[in-house]
Coordinates of N, CA and C in Angstrom, one line a residue:
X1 N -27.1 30.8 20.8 CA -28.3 30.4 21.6 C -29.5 30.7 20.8
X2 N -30.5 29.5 20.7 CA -31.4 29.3 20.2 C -32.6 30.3 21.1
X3 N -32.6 29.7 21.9 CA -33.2 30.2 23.2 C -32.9 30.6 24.3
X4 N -33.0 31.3 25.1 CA -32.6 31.6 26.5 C -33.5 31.0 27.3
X5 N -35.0 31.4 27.1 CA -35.8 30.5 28.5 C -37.3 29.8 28.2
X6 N -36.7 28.6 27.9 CA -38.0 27.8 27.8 C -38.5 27.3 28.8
X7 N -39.7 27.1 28.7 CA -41.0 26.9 29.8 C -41.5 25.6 29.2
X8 N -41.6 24.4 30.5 CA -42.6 23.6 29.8 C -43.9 23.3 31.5
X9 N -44.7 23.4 30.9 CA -45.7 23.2 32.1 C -45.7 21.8 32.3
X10 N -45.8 21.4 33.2 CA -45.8 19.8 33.9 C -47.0 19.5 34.8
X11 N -47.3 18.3 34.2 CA -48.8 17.8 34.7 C -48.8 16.3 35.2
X12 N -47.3 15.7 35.1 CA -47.1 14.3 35.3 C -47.4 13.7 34.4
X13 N -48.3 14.0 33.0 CA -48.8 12.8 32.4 C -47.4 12.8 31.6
X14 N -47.8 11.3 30.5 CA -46.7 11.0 29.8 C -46.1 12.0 28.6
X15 N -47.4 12.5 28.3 CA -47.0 13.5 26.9 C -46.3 14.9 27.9
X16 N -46.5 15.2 29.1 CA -45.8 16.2 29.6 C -44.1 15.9 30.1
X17 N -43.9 14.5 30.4 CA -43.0 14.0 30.5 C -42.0 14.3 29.6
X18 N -42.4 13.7 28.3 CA -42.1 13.0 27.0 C -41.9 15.0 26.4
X19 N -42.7 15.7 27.1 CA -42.2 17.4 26.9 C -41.0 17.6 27.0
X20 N -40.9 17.8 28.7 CA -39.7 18.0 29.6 C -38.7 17.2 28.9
X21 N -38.4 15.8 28.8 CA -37.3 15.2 27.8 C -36.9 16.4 26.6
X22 N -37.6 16.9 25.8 CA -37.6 17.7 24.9 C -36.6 18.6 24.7
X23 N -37.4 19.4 25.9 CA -36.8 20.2 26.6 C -35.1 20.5 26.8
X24 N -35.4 19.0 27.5 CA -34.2 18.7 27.8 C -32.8 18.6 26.9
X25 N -33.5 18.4 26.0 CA -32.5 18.2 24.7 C -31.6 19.5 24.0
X26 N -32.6 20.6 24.4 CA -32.3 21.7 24.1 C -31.2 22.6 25.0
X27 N -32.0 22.3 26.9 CA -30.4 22.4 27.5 C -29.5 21.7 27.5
X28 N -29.5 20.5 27.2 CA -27.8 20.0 27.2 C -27.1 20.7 25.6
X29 N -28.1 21.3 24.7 CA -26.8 21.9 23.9 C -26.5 23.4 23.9
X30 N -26.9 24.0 24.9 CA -26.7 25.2 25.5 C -27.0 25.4 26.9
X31 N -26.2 25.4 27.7 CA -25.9 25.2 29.1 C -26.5 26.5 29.7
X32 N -26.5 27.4 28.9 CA -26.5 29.4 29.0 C -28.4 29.2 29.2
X33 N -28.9 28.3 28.8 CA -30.2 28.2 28.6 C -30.8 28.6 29.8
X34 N -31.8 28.9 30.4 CA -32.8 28.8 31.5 C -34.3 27.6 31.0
X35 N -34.7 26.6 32.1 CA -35.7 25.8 32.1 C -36.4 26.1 32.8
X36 N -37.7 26.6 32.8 CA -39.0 27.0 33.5 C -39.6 25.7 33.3
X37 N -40.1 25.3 34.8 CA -40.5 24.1 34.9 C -42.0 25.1 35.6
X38 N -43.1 24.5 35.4 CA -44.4 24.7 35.9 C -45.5 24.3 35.8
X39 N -45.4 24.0 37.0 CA -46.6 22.8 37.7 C -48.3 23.8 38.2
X40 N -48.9 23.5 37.4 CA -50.6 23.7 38.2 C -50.8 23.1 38.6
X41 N -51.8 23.6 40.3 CA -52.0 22.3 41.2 C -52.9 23.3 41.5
X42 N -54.3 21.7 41.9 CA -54.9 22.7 42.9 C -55.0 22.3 43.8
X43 N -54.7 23.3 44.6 CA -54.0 23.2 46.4 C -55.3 23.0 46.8
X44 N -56.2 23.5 46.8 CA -57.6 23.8 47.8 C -58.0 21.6 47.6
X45 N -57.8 21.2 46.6 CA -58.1 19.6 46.5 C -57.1 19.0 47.2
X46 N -55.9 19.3 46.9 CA -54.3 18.6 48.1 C -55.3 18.8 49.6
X47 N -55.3 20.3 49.7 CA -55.5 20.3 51.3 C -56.7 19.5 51.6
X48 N -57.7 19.2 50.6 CA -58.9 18.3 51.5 C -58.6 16.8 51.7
X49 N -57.7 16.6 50.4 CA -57.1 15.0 50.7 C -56.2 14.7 52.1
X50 N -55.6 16.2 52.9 CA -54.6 16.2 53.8 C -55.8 15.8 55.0
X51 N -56.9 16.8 54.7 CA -57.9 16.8 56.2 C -58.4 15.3 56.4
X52 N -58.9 14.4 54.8 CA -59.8 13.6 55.0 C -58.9 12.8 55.5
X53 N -57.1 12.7 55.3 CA -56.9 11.8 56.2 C -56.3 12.3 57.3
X54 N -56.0 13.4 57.8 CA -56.3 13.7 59.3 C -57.1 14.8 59.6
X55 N -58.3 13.9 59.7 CA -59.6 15.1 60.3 C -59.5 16.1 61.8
X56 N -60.0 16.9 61.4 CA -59.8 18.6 62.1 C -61.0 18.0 63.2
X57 N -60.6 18.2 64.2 CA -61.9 17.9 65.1 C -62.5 19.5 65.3
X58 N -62.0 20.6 65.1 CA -62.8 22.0 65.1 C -63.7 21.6 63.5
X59 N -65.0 22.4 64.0 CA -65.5 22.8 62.6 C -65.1 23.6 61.9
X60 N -64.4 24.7 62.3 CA -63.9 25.8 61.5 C -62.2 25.6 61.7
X61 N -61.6 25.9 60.6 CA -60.2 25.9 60.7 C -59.5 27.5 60.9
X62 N -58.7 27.5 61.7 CA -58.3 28.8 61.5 C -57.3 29.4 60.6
X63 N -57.1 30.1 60.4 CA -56.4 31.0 59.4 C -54.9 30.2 59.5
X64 N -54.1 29.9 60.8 CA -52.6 29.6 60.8 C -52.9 28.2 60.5
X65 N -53.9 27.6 60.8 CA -54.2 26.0 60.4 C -54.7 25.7 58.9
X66 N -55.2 26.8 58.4 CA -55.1 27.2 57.1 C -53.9 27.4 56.2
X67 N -53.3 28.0 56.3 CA -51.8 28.0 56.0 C -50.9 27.0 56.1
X68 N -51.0 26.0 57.1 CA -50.2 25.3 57.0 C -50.7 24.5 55.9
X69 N -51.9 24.0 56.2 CA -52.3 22.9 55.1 C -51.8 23.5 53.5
X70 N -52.0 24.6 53.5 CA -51.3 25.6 51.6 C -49.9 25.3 51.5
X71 N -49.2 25.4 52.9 CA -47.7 24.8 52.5 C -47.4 23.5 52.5
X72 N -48.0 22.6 53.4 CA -48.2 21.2 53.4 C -48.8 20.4 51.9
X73 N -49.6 20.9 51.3 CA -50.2 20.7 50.0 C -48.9 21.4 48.9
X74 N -48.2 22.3 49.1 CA -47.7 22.5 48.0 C -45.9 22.2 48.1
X75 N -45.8 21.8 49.6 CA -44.4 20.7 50.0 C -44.7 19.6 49.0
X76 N -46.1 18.9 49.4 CA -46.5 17.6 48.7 C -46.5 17.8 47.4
X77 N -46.7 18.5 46.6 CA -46.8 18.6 45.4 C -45.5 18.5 44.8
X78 N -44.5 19.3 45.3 CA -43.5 19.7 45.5 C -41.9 17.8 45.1
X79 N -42.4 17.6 46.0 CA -42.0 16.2 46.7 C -42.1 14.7 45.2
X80 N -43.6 15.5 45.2 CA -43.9 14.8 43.9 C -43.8 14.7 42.4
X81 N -43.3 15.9 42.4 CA -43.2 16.7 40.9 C -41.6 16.4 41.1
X82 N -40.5 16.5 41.9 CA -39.3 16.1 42.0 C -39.2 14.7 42.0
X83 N -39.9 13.8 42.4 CA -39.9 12.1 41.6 C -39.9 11.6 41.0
X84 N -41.2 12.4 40.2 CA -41.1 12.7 38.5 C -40.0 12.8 37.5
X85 N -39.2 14.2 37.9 CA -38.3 14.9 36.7 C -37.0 14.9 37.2
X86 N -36.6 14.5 38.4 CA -35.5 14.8 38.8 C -34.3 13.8 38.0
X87 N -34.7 12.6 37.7 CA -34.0 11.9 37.3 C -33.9 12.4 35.3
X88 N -34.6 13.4 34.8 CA -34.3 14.1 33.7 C -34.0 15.0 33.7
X89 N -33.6 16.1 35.0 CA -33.1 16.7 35.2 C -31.3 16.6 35.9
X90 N -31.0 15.4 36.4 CA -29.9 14.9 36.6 C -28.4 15.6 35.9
X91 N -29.2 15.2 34.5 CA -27.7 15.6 34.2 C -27.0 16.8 33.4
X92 N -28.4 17.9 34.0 CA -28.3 19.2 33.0 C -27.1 19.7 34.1
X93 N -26.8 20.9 33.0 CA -26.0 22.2 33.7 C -26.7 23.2 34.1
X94 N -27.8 23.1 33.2 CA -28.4 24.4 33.3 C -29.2 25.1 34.9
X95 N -29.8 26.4 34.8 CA -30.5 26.6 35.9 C -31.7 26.2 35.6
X96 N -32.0 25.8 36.5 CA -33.6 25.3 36.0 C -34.7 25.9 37.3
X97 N -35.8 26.6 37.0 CA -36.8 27.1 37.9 C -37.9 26.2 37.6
X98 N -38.4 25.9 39.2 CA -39.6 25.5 38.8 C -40.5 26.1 40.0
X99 N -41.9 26.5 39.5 CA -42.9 27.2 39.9 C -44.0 26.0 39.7
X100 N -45.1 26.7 41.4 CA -45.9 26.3 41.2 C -47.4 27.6 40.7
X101 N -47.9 26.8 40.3 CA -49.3 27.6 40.3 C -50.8 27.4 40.4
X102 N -51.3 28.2 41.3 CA -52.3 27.9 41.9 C -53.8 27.5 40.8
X103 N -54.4 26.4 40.9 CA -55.0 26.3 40.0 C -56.1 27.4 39.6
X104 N -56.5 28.0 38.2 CA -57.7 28.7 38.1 C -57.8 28.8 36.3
X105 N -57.1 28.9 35.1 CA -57.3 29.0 34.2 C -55.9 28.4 33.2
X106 N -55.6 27.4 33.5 CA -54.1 26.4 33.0 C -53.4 27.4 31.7
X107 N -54.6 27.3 31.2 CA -53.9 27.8 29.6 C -53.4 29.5 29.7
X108 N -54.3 29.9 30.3 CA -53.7 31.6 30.5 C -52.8 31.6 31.5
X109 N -53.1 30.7 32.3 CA -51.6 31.2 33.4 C -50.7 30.4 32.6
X110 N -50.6 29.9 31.9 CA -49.4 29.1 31.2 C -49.0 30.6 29.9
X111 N -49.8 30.9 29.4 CA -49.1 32.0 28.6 C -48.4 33.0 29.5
X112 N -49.7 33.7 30.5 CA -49.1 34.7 31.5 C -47.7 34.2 31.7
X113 N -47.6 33.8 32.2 CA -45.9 33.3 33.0 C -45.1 33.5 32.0
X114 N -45.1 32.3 30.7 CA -44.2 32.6 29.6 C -44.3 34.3 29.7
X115 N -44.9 35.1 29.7 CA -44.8 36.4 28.8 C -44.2 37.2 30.4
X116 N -44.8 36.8 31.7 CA -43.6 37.7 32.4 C -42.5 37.0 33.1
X117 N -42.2 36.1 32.4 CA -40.9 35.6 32.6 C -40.0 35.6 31.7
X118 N -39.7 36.6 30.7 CA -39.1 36.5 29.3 C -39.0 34.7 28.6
X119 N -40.3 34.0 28.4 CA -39.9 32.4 27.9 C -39.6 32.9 26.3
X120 N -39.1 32.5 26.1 CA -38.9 32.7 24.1 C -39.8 31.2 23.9
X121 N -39.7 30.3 24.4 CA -40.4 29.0 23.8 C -41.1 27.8 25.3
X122 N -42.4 28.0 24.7 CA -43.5 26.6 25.2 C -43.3 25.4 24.9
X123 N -42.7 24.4 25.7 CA -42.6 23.0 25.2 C -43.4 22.5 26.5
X124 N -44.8 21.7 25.7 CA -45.6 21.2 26.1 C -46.6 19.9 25.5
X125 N -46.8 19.2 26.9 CA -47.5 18.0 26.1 C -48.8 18.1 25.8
X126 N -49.2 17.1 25.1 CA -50.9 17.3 24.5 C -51.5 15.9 24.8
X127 N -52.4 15.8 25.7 CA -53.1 14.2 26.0 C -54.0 14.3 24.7
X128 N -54.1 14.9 23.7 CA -54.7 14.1 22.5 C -56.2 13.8 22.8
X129 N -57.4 14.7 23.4 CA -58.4 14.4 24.0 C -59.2 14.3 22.8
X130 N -59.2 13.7 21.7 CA -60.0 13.5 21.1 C -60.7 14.7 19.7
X131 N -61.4 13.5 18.5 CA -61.6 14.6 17.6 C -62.0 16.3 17.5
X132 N -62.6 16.1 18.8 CA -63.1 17.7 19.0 C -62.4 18.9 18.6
X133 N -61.3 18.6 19.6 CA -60.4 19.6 19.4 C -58.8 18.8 18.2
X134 N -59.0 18.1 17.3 CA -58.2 17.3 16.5 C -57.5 16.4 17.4
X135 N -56.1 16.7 17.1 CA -55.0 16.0 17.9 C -54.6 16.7 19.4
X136 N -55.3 17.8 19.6 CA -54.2 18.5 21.1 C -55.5 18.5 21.9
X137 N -55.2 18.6 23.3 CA -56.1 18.5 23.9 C -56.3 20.4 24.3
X138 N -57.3 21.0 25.1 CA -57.8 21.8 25.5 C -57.0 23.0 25.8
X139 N -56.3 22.8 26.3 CA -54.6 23.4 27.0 C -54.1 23.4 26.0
X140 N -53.2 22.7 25.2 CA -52.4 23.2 24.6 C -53.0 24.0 23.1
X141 N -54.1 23.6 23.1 CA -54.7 24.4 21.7 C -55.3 25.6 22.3
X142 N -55.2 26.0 23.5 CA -55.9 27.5 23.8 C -53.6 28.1 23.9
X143 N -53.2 27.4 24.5 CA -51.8 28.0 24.4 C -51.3 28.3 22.9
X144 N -51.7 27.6 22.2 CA -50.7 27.5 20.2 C -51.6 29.0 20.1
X145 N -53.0 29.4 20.5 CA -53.8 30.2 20.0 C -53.7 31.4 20.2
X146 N -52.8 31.6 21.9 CA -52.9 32.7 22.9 C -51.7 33.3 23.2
X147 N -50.5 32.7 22.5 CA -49.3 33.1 23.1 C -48.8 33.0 21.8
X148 N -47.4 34.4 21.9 CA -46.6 35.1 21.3 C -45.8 34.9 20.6
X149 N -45.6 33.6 21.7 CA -43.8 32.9 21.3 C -43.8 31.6 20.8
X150 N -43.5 31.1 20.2 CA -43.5 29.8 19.5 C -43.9 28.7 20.8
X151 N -44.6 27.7 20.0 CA -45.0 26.8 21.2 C -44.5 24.8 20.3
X152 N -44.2 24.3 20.9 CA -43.6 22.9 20.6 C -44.8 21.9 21.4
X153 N -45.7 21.5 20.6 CA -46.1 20.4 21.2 C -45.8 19.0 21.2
X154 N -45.5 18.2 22.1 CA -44.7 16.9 22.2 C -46.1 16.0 22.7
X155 N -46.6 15.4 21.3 CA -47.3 13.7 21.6 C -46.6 12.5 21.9
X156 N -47.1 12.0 22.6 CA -46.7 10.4 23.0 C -47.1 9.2 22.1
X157 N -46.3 8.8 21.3 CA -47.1 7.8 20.6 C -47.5 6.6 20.8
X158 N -48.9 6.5 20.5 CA -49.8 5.9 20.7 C -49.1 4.1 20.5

């Protein structure tokens, strides 16, 4: 075993996709593997999209009508992120976890996790945002910079 538990964070785009594939390649040749799947969302934006299309006739929401919308927003997320991968995840053996995380600093909660989740390896995509930061975009060049464990960046070619 190469690895025991790789992590790749998922964002839906294609270079995160084109990760997870990666990934994937790695559990089908070790079954023993673990796949940390994790998804940032930010719920507080899900739940306004839930209100604006069924508006709260209270002005104030209450705390249990609060909570639902947090689980309703992260079912949906949920729902969606399985549409995505499921069909690349089909035909593993492996166990695969997948986490959500509440949006606030992508690149540190993406190291955080790796480091208390034993990940030995980051496979993650890079939308390529332009000269500034060269070839990776924002996220993955604060992850290569901030974490421990080796990190695999997977571009999409252009």
């Amino acid at each position: 075993m190469l690895y025991d538990n790789i992590m790749v964070p998922y964002d839906g785009s294609p270079s995160a996709r084109a990760a997870l594939e990666e990934a994937a390649k790695f559990a089908r040749e070790d079954p023993g593997m673990v796949l940390h799947i994790v998804q940032i969302i930010d719920v507080e934006a899900r739940m306004a999209k839930i209100l604006d299309s069924k508006p709260s006739t209270a002005g104030q929401l209450s705390s249990a009508r609060l909570k639902q919308l947090h689980e309703q927003a992260v079912e949906e997320a949920d729902a969606a992120l399985h549409r995505q991968i499921d069909t690349i995840l089909s035909s593993l053996l492996n166990k695969v976890v997948i986490e959500f995380l509440e949006e606030a600093s992508p690149g540190a909660q993406i190291v955080a996790y790796a480091e208390g989740n034993g990940c030995d390896l980051i496979v993650m995509g890079s939308r390529g945002l332009g000269a500034l930061r060269g070839m990776l975009g924002s996220v993955s060049n604060y992850v290569l910079r901030e974490a421990d464990i080796p990190v695999m960046v997977v571009k999409v070619a252009d």
